[in-house]
Amino acid sequence: MAFDYEQYLRPGKLPHIWCPGCGHGIVMKGLLRAIDRCGLQKNNTAIVSGTGCASRLPGYVDFNTLHTAHGRAVAFATGIKMARPEMDVLVVGGDGDGIAIGGNHFIHACRRNIDMTYVLMNNYIYGMTGGQFSPCTPTGDRTSTTPYGNPDPIFDVAKLAIGAGATFVARTTAFHATQIDKLITAGLRHKGMAVIEVLDDCPTTFGRRNKFRSVVEMMKRLKDIAVPVQTAGQMSPEQLQGKILTGILHQEHKPEYCDQYQQVIARAQTAAKS
Amino acid sequence: MAKKVALLQGNEACAYGALYAGCSFFGGYPITPSTEVAEVMSVELPKVGGTFIQMEDEIGAMASILGAALTGAKAFTATSGPGMSLKQELIGYACIAEIPCVIVNVMRGGPSTGMPTGPSQSDVMQARWGTHGDHPAIAIAPSSCQEIFSETVRAFNLAETYRMPVQILLDEINGHMRERIELPEPGDLEVVNRQQPTVAPEDYKPYDHAQGDIPPLASFGSEYRYHVTGLNKAADGFPTSKPELVDAEERRQLRKIEANRSLIEKNEEYRLEDAEVILVAYGTISRSARSAVDHLRKDGIKAGLFRPITLWPFPEKRMTDLAEQARAIVVPEMNLGQLILEIERVTRRVCPVAGIGRVDGEPITPAQIVAKVKEIL
């Protein structure tokens, strides 16, 4: 039976603001399937975002939703989770929001290993402001503020998250729709900071400046560059040139931050009694 | 029964006042000269099952308290000048999304890094206009350690009542000064808790002006689900750019203060009955001014002190009435002229208004004030 998305969508809030061909809607559907599969309760779930195209997602879905200032989503989410650890907390947003202006909050949330699930839609660009380069825009590519080609090297979001201490890091693309909900499901079930990067497309501001003739062509590229992490081991460095690894890239179990703070509470209360 | 007494620093009194008010969440970042507030909260909050978190930066600290406040917690942070500059972004968010929280700014010299261990009162205008856009503001400037305690409790009450950020302005002197204070027992001071919605969950709108200018704020994790955004929004919390809705919401947010000035404004008056010279001073410097009043009276000059405790909203009606009978107003403040601008504005200069500014990291002394008064008379 077809999945009933409407049970999770707020009545009257569609159509969304995303352009035709944008992958954010594919990610939103994957997110809702994962939430359903994990049995998250609407009242007990908070979905937090910053600012940008991807950050509009919370407005469409029927949970406790918080659309915050640019880059600040994880820090707001940390406050929610620490004040109410029993809530399920998700963060959604784009690459500029999460990795540029929100980069500091991002790495520290990873370091704390606080139990939340961050779905980062990486479309390599600031879409809402008209297509300026982000820390994820490939070197050499053209954007409205790199008219002669981008001189900046990129951040590898997954490596950044792993290096900063996130205990679940996965990656897929907007083309791999069924993998999106599988990875988000695994992230939700993981206790600790889970980062799921979804490589996405922005035909409106990225594609047209970088010689992609159509959305289909952009999607085809996402399909072509993805290499499942399980098969990458059998490939030569030459074969892996220009590819990105997909799947669960990293998972380990470390003390979770809210649990650690419960121990602080226990120690403080024991000390106060003695 | 004798009251429990303690010798507390102003910063400590502020932290204990927050705990008395029922604060259960502190998100902070270390900055001189406010750090003792965070230190006390880190000791005391876990004892009562509350949460202390030291965030990665000042903006993160502010974000964390807003997230916590949306779950129903009474949330608090402490900072000083440079940190206050960073917090302005999300103070604006708290204003438009109408999220209660309390921020103590232990003022130090500036701009920029300035003089981290020197006192200042140079964030008066920042407290009113620091974040962009039109927005309401409440800022309280207590003087003594006892008053820092009680006004911190009141700051939480105002934040919860009016659904907005409330700032407490201390300075390096009264933040670090130690005084004997009587610790109020539970029930001695009023503690206001957030109004909860009573409508059915499906009918709840977080900004429903049909509920009055201050609609109840439901908690995340309760049976009420809703959307919060930093965009201009309609009664249901969702973004709108319809001119009439944006206009109505912006005006309602300012009306929360304007319609309730008499409940929010607070000032103290000392020997003003027949005063010809009115000193207007706040926070630490009001103590010098009070002493200056006594010196001037001894010298035959009819001086009195008007001490605004809320700087924003400024107690303008009372100030205006007093100005009518005055020969001169003198405003000593540890900046180069900030609150004086508001005094000139509200009194429309019915009498001469003179300032004493000091920004060298030293307090304004009673002698300095006495000399200025004698110079202008």
XYZ file of C-alpha atoms in Angstrom:
651
model
C 0.000 0.000 0.000
C 1.230 3.456 -0.789
C 2.675 5.344 2.124
C 0.266 7.877 3.617
C 2.300 11.077 3.758
C -0.701 13.221 4.546
C -0.905 11.939 8.101
C 2.309 13.888 8.771
C 1.711 16.953 6.590
C 0.063 20.055 7.945
C -3.170 20.747 6.125
C -3.127 23.820 3.925
C 0.635 24.396 4.012
C 1.410 23.027 0.556
C 2.518 23.854 -2.073
C 6.022 24.157 -0.665
C 8.433 26.869 -1.740
C 10.890 24.519 -3.443
C 11.481 24.871 -7.183
C 10.482 22.166 -9.647
C 13.303 19.637 -9.777
C 14.689 20.457 -6.319
C 15.487 17.351 -4.305
C 14.363 18.689 -0.915
C 10.886 17.212 -1.348
C 12.399 13.763 -1.943
C 14.325 14.144 1.297
C 11.217 15.295 3.188
C 9.329 12.208 2.039
C 12.211 9.982 3.092
C 12.278 11.709 6.459
C 8.568 11.098 6.999
C 8.886 7.428 6.065
C 11.737 7.063 8.546
C 9.802 8.829 11.294
C 6.892 6.500 10.618
C 9.055 3.422 10.602
C 10.600 4.399 13.945
C 7.174 5.108 15.426
C 8.027 8.615 16.574
C 5.112 10.358 18.250
C 4.124 13.765 16.919
C 3.820 15.425 20.321
C 7.134 14.027 21.446
C 9.101 15.010 18.348
C 10.745 18.338 17.600
C 12.066 19.226 14.152
C 14.397 22.203 14.131
C 15.918 24.114 11.239
C 17.933 27.242 10.586
C 17.356 29.436 7.546
C 17.455 28.666 3.844
C 15.458 26.614 1.349
C 15.898 23.293 3.167
C 15.093 24.983 6.478
C 11.534 25.590 5.325
C 10.821 21.880 5.729
C 9.567 22.032 9.345
C 6.703 24.340 8.384
C 5.127 21.604 6.277
C 5.194 18.760 8.790
C 2.969 18.202 11.798
C 5.332 18.047 14.785
C 6.736 20.567 17.238
C 8.583 22.621 14.654
C 11.091 25.394 15.058
C 12.419 27.441 12.156
C 15.262 29.420 13.691
C 17.880 31.935 12.646
C 20.495 31.150 10.023
C 22.945 28.522 11.278
C 21.545 28.209 14.781
C 19.351 25.133 14.467
C 21.614 22.680 16.304
C 22.129 25.074 19.200
C 18.363 25.577 19.629
C 17.905 21.823 19.300
C 20.528 21.261 21.999
C 18.480 23.418 24.368
C 15.331 21.429 23.606
C 17.047 18.075 24.018
C 18.828 19.031 27.245
C 15.668 20.498 28.760
C 13.516 17.534 27.663
C 15.773 14.541 26.969
C 12.740 12.315 26.460
C 11.866 14.165 23.243
C 13.046 12.971 19.839
C 14.899 15.861 18.256
C 15.726 16.195 14.566
C 17.548 18.949 12.757
C 17.202 19.647 9.049
C 18.933 22.202 6.877
C 21.250 22.969 4.055
C 25.002 23.121 3.564
C 25.481 26.868 3.954
C 23.284 26.951 7.031
C 24.836 23.939 8.710
C 28.470 24.054 7.685
C 29.276 27.737 7.106
C 27.378 30.027 9.454
C 26.367 27.107 11.676
C 29.689 25.279 11.482
C 30.716 25.937 15.038
C 27.431 24.671 16.481
C 27.606 21.662 14.159
C 31.039 20.446 15.225
C 30.302 20.932 18.916
C 27.034 19.030 18.743
C 29.018 16.215 17.093
C 31.648 16.442 19.826
C 29.063 16.210 22.610
C 27.450 13.235 20.931
C 24.037 14.535 21.912
C 21.220 12.247 20.846
C 19.727 13.924 17.812
C 19.440 13.237 14.107
C 20.683 15.847 11.680
C 19.615 15.554 8.041
C 21.820 17.866 6.007
C 20.681 18.560 2.467
C 23.836 19.463 0.586
C 23.037 21.099 -2.731
C 26.405 22.901 -2.903
C 24.882 26.358 -2.966
C 23.011 29.132 -1.168
C 19.790 28.684 -3.092
C 17.436 31.068 -1.330
C 19.681 34.088 -1.831
C 20.114 33.323 -5.498
C 23.055 30.953 -5.805
C 26.206 32.069 -4.024
C 28.969 29.548 -3.326
C 28.954 27.604 -0.065
C 31.727 25.684 1.694
C 30.447 22.661 -0.252
C 30.580 24.183 -3.744
C 33.134 22.226 -5.772
C 36.349 24.072 -6.556
C 36.193 25.637 -9.979
C 32.394 25.713 -10.213
C 30.471 28.823 -11.072
C 28.051 30.560 -8.786
C 26.758 34.115 -8.628
C 29.723 35.086 -6.433
C 32.332 32.903 -8.160
C 31.810 34.137 -11.718
C 35.379 33.109 -12.669
C 35.186 29.736 -10.958
C 35.247 28.885 -7.236
C 38.754 29.243 -5.743
C 37.715 27.609 -2.432
C 38.359 24.010 -1.453
C 35.333 22.178 -0.056
C 34.349 20.823 3.295
C 33.618 17.090 3.266
C 30.574 17.122 5.550
C 30.826 13.457 6.522
C 34.535 13.628 7.322
C 33.945 16.806 9.297
C 31.211 15.117 11.335
C 33.347 12.028 11.968
C 36.350 14.122 12.919
C 34.264 16.206 15.280
C 32.986 13.129 17.105
C 29.578 12.254 15.664
C 28.933 8.575 16.348
C 26.719 7.908 13.324
C 27.558 9.390 9.944
C 25.910 8.376 6.690
C 25.587 9.745 3.192
C 23.309 9.271 0.256
C 21.847 11.356 -2.543
C 18.449 12.657 -3.535
C 18.511 10.153 -6.392
C 18.699 7.218 -3.955
C 15.244 7.842 -2.520
C 14.811 4.527 -0.729
C 18.230 4.767 0.870
C 17.297 8.134 2.369
C 14.693 6.693 4.700
C 16.807 3.651 5.503
C 19.714 5.818 6.613
C 17.523 8.269 8.536
C 15.864 5.321 10.233
C 19.259 3.972 11.265
C 20.220 7.443 12.462
C 17.059 7.805 14.526
C 17.649 4.411 16.108
C 21.242 5.288 16.917
C 21.806 6.744 20.368
C 24.012 9.792 19.926
C 24.661 12.393 17.277
C 23.615 11.056 13.886
C 24.461 13.016 10.747
C 22.922 12.009 7.450
C 24.197 14.005 4.504
C 21.994 13.904 1.444
C 23.626 15.223 -1.703
C 20.933 17.201 -3.399
C 20.442 19.227 -6.535
C 19.586 22.855 -7.098
C 18.694 23.161 -10.762
C 17.651 26.788 -10.413
C 20.806 28.357 -9.056
C 23.523 25.698 -9.409
C 22.584 23.621 -12.395
C 22.030 26.402 -14.857
C 25.388 28.033 -14.105
C 27.278 24.750 -14.379
C 26.136 23.392 -17.703
C 23.512 20.979 -16.451
C 20.887 21.030 -19.140
C 18.122 19.496 -17.065
C 17.113 18.173 -13.688
C 17.386 14.686 -15.114
C 21.009 15.356 -15.952
C 21.659 16.542 -12.371
C 19.950 13.468 -10.956
C 21.924 11.249 -13.292
C 25.119 12.793 -11.994
C 24.094 12.015 -8.396
C 23.454 8.435 -9.479
C 26.795 8.180 -11.259
C 29.057 9.595 -8.577
C 27.606 7.510 -5.727
C 29.578 4.422 -4.755
C 28.258 2.240 -1.927
C 30.833 2.114 0.836
C 30.736 -1.707 0.758
C 31.930 -1.867 -2.851
C 34.473 0.951 -2.643
C 37.019 -1.433 -1.120
C 37.247 -3.341 -4.378
C 37.859 -0.215 -6.437
C 41.186 1.382 -7.338
C 41.992 4.999 -6.415
C 41.617 5.846 -10.102
C 38.147 4.323 -10.217
C 37.181 6.253 -7.085
C 38.297 9.574 -8.552
C 35.347 11.983 -8.509
C 33.104 9.519 -6.681
C 31.466 9.882 -3.284
C 30.886 7.058 -0.841
C 27.348 6.346 0.256
C 25.814 4.316 3.050
C 26.740 4.229 6.735
C 30.261 5.641 6.743
C 30.853 5.547 10.464
C 29.135 4.149 13.528
C 30.462 3.713 17.025
C 29.019 3.775 20.510
C 30.156 6.398 22.951
C 28.526 7.964 26.012
C 25.625 10.179 25.006
C 25.530 13.751 26.303
C 22.119 13.806 28.035
C 23.054 10.567 29.805
C 26.344 12.112 30.866
C 24.506 15.103 32.273
C 22.141 12.832 34.201
C 25.258 11.559 35.929
C 26.252 15.140 36.740
C 22.824 15.606 38.325
C 23.258 12.403 40.326
C 26.709 13.445 41.558
C 25.519 16.950 42.468
C 22.567 15.569 44.406
C 24.716 13.020 46.224
C 27.220 15.740 47.129
C 24.411 18.002 48.361
C 23.095 15.288 50.690
C 26.467 14.468 52.281
C 11.985 34.169 62.753
C 15.212 35.797 61.699
C 15.846 35.785 57.984
C 18.685 33.737 56.586
C 21.455 36.102 55.644
C 24.407 35.676 53.324
C 27.368 37.683 52.128
C 26.932 37.550 48.376
C 28.543 39.058 45.351
C 26.142 40.766 42.961
C 26.714 38.112 40.330
C 26.011 35.397 42.906
C 22.892 37.217 44.102
C 21.728 37.302 40.492
C 22.220 33.544 40.131
C 20.432 32.798 43.414
C 17.629 35.136 42.399
C 17.235 33.150 39.179
C 17.034 29.908 41.136
C 14.463 31.426 43.492
C 12.392 32.396 40.446
C 12.373 28.781 39.309
C 15.016 28.912 36.598
C 15.737 25.371 35.463
C 18.005 25.956 32.469
C 21.179 27.962 32.035
C 23.084 28.075 28.759
C 26.250 30.092 29.008
C 29.646 31.000 27.671
C 32.496 32.287 29.830
C 33.036 36.030 29.777
C 34.434 38.487 32.277
C 32.981 40.032 34.409
C 29.857 37.819 34.375
C 31.402 34.385 34.836
C 30.406 33.906 38.477
C 26.764 33.753 37.404
C 27.529 30.705 35.264
C 29.685 29.177 37.971
C 26.934 29.354 40.582
C 24.395 27.966 38.124
C 26.715 25.048 37.283
C 26.853 24.166 40.976
C 23.219 24.701 41.884
C 21.117 23.694 38.870
C 21.964 19.967 38.847
C 21.109 19.834 42.559
C 17.519 20.697 41.688
C 17.424 18.557 38.553
C 17.932 21.534 36.271
C 20.342 21.840 33.377
C 23.541 23.821 33.019
C 25.247 23.764 29.664
C 28.313 25.646 28.563
C 27.859 26.182 24.856
C 30.465 26.663 22.141
C 29.854 30.392 21.797
C 27.643 33.260 22.922
C 25.140 32.790 20.103
C 24.875 29.083 20.863
C 24.244 29.904 24.521
C 21.411 32.212 23.546
C 19.995 29.631 21.123
C 20.090 26.919 23.771
C 18.055 28.949 26.254
C 15.426 29.696 23.624
C 15.137 26.010 22.741
C 14.846 25.152 26.422
C 12.309 27.928 27.034
C 10.071 26.479 24.324
C 9.875 23.247 26.304
C 8.525 25.239 29.256
C 11.765 25.867 31.156
C 12.539 29.209 32.743
C 15.761 29.907 30.909
C 18.677 32.156 31.674
C 22.061 33.269 30.376
C 24.762 35.678 31.465
C 27.212 37.713 29.454
C 29.006 41.018 29.031
C 29.624 43.572 26.261
C 31.154 41.553 23.405
C 28.923 38.609 24.250
C 25.915 40.878 24.327
C 26.759 42.087 20.825
C 26.702 38.461 19.639
C 23.479 37.656 21.455
C 21.589 40.437 19.718
C 20.734 38.221 16.744
C 18.723 35.821 18.855
C 17.361 38.455 21.222
C 15.557 39.602 18.120
C 14.406 36.034 17.542
C 13.084 35.885 21.109
C 11.230 39.169 20.509
C 9.501 38.126 17.300
C 8.834 34.527 18.327
C 7.843 35.776 21.808
C 9.928 33.367 23.844
C 10.476 34.224 27.526
C 14.081 34.316 28.745
C 16.365 36.357 30.976
C 19.787 37.690 30.021
C 22.081 39.357 32.526
C 24.641 41.692 31.007
C 27.392 42.576 33.469
C 28.531 45.678 31.641
C 32.181 46.370 30.946
C 34.012 48.957 28.914
C 33.890 48.913 25.158
C 33.488 49.009 22.220
C 34.886 45.615 21.268
C 37.075 43.871 23.835
C 37.435 47.196 25.618
C 38.245 46.862 29.281
C 37.107 43.422 30.435
C 37.732 44.050 34.130
C 36.576 47.652 34.198
C 33.024 48.808 34.973
C 30.824 50.582 32.496
C 27.217 51.468 31.838
C 27.643 51.770 28.121
C 25.115 49.136 27.033
C 22.030 51.169 27.942
C 21.096 51.954 24.366
C 22.163 48.512 23.187
C 19.678 47.066 25.671
C 16.950 49.065 23.948
C 18.004 48.997 20.321
C 20.686 46.341 20.036
C 18.867 43.919 17.781
C 17.589 44.958 14.399
C 13.994 45.807 13.668
C 11.266 47.327 15.815
C 10.849 45.358 18.984
C 9.818 45.694 22.609
C 12.438 45.822 25.364
C 12.577 45.447 29.108
C 15.866 46.201 30.853
C 16.364 46.428 34.599
C 19.326 48.068 36.345
C 19.442 47.097 40.020
C 21.843 48.770 42.405
C 22.482 46.737 45.586
C 23.076 43.010 45.931
C 19.726 42.657 47.711
C 18.038 44.391 44.828
C 19.948 42.325 42.271
C 18.382 39.249 43.877
C 14.833 40.595 43.959
C 14.983 42.247 40.542
C 16.292 39.043 38.996
C 13.192 37.313 40.340
C 11.114 40.117 38.854
C 12.964 39.818 35.542
C 11.826 36.200 35.261
C 8.299 37.221 36.211
C 8.245 39.881 33.515
C 9.720 37.527 30.902
C 7.078 34.892 31.628
C 4.249 37.428 31.861
C 5.038 39.298 28.661
C 6.554 36.419 26.666
C 9.754 38.199 25.809
C 13.442 38.506 26.642
C 14.226 40.597 29.708
C 17.677 42.029 30.304
C 19.309 42.725 33.647
C 22.055 45.309 33.478
C 24.715 44.995 36.138
C 28.212 46.391 35.872
C 31.617 45.181 36.912
C 31.272 46.990 40.265
C 27.944 45.722 41.546
C 28.501 42.375 39.843
C 31.611 41.802 41.937
C 30.722 43.821 45.047
C 29.836 41.783 48.149
C 27.027 42.795 50.481
C 25.001 41.233 53.235
C 21.662 40.168 51.889
C 18.605 38.657 53.489
C 17.638 35.571 51.555
C 13.903 35.547 50.924
C 12.018 32.423 51.968
C 9.756 30.775 49.412
C 6.607 32.877 49.251
C 8.283 36.135 50.318
C 8.677 37.270 46.708
C 6.101 36.761 44.007
C 7.006 34.127 41.422
C 5.021 34.178 38.189
C 4.675 31.061 36.067
C 3.894 31.002 32.386
C 0.265 31.101 31.384
C -0.757 27.811 29.802
C -3.268 27.457 26.979
C -6.737 26.223 27.858
C -8.123 25.733 24.353
C -8.305 22.334 22.705
C -4.971 21.364 21.080
C -6.445 21.558 17.578
C -7.607 25.130 18.240
C -4.337 26.376 19.678
C -2.604 29.282 17.951
C 0.621 30.484 19.522
C -0.007 34.135 18.600
C -3.774 34.247 18.862
C -4.559 37.887 19.571
C -8.161 36.899 20.237
C -6.630 35.724 23.532
C -5.387 39.262 24.238
C -2.058 40.910 23.503
C -0.144 38.174 25.310
C -1.387 34.791 24.091
C -0.446 31.736 26.178
C 2.681 29.840 25.120
C 2.379 26.058 25.050
C 5.384 23.866 25.734
C 7.048 21.635 23.174
C 6.467 18.070 24.265
C 2.989 18.809 25.637
C -0.262 17.954 23.886
C 0.001 21.200 21.908
C 1.934 21.141 18.658
C 2.757 24.319 16.793
C 5.241 26.068 14.552
C 7.721 28.769 15.539
C 9.570 30.934 13.042
C 11.704 34.059 12.979
C 9.762 35.285 9.971
C 6.903 37.694 10.417
C 4.026 35.447 11.257
C 0.272 35.298 11.573
C -1.699 34.218 14.652
C -1.152 30.547 13.811
C 2.629 30.958 13.881
C 3.152 30.416 10.160
C 4.953 32.973 7.991
C 3.011 35.714 6.343
C 3.882 38.770 4.315
C 0.344 40.124 4.199
C 0.816 43.800 5.055
C -2.145 44.065 7.421
C -1.159 40.934 9.371
C 2.506 41.934 9.644
C 1.548 45.402 10.793
C -0.909 44.128 13.394
C 1.558 41.652 14.853
C 4.407 44.173 15.058
C 2.164 46.668 16.810
C 0.820 44.053 19.202
C 4.353 43.181 20.264
C 5.102 46.794 21.184
C 1.693 47.160 22.836
C 2.619 44.427 25.307
C 4.905 47.010 26.907
C 3.113 50.254 26.150
C -0.214 49.092 27.570
C 1.412 47.757 30.718
C 3.962 50.439 31.527
C 2.545 51.020 34.995
C 3.040 47.350 35.851
C 6.557 47.150 34.451
C 8.144 50.520 35.208
C 9.862 50.933 38.523
C 11.895 53.703 40.088
C 13.063 54.916 43.478
C 12.996 58.499 44.692
C 15.238 59.989 47.371
C 14.726 63.451 48.902
C 12.859 64.632 45.831
C 9.918 66.306 47.657
C 11.319 69.819 47.341
C 14.262 69.105 45.063
C 15.414 71.810 42.698
C 18.235 69.728 41.316
C 17.359 66.194 40.258
C 20.109 63.659 39.915
C 19.115 60.796 37.652
C 21.321 57.778 38.191
C 21.006 54.005 37.984
C 22.857 50.878 39.003
C 26.158 51.358 40.806
C 26.383 55.063 40.099
C 23.060 55.715 41.848
C 24.950 54.965 45.064
C 27.377 57.812 44.396
C 24.454 60.025 43.448
C 22.600 59.237 46.666
C 25.659 60.233 48.651
C 26.008 63.385 46.530
C 22.412 64.345 47.394
C 23.282 64.302 51.112
C 26.449 66.355 50.537
C 24.559 68.914 48.476
C 21.773 69.177 51.047
C 24.386 69.869 53.738
C 25.653 72.684 51.552
C 22.155 74.103 51.260
C 21.384 72.869 47.761
C 18.015 71.177 47.441
C 19.022 68.043 45.574
C 17.231 64.734 45.167
C 17.750 61.434 43.364
C 15.516 59.850 40.756
C 16.677 56.277 40.273
C 15.099 54.383 37.384
C 15.161 50.661 38.136
C 13.637 49.785 34.792
C 15.664 51.650 32.207
C 13.391 50.221 29.503
C 10.600 51.033 29.579
C 11.886 54.280 31.064
C 9.560 55.663 33.784
C 8.856 58.657 31.627
C 5.610 59.943 33.149
C 7.130 60.320 36.606
C 10.322 61.791 35.186
C 8.353 64.327 33.184
C 6.286 65.390 36.198
C 9.385 65.830 38.334
C 11.173 67.816 35.645
C 8.409 70.451 35.779
C 9.500 71.515 39.273
C 13.259 71.257 38.733
C 15.862 73.928 38.056
C 18.248 71.379 36.595
C 18.705 67.681 35.954
C 22.121 66.062 36.231
C 22.742 62.600 34.810
C 25.925 60.842 35.896
C 26.573 57.629 33.997
C 29.578 55.485 33.155
C 29.346 56.172 29.439
C 29.513 59.250 27.236
C 25.820 60.049 27.366
C 23.198 57.360 26.810
C 20.297 57.481 29.259
C 20.591 61.259 29.189
C 19.266 61.134 25.627
C 16.069 59.536 26.853
C 15.764 62.035 29.702
C 16.172 64.949 27.304
C 13.591 63.365 25.038
C 10.906 62.737 27.650
C 11.344 65.998 29.576
C 11.556 67.990 26.343
C 14.265 69.947 28.169
C 11.817 71.915 30.309
C 14.899 72.517 32.451
C 18.615 72.229 31.652
C 19.886 68.652 31.515
C 23.601 68.093 32.114
C 25.529 64.857 31.888
C 28.572 63.528 33.663
C 30.247 60.881 31.565
C 33.089 58.667 32.620
C 34.665 55.921 30.536
C 38.081 55.490 32.133
C 37.109 52.368 34.037
C 36.688 54.260 37.304
C 33.338 54.959 38.971
C 31.858 58.430 39.151
C 32.411 59.703 42.690
C 30.034 61.712 44.880
C 32.548 64.587 44.813
C 32.478 64.619 41.021
C 28.697 64.887 41.046
C 28.669 67.606 43.740
C 31.183 69.636 41.747
C 29.129 69.347 38.565
C 25.935 70.437 40.291
C 27.648 73.478 41.800
C 29.154 74.348 38.425
C 25.833 74.473 36.609
C 23.741 76.233 39.279
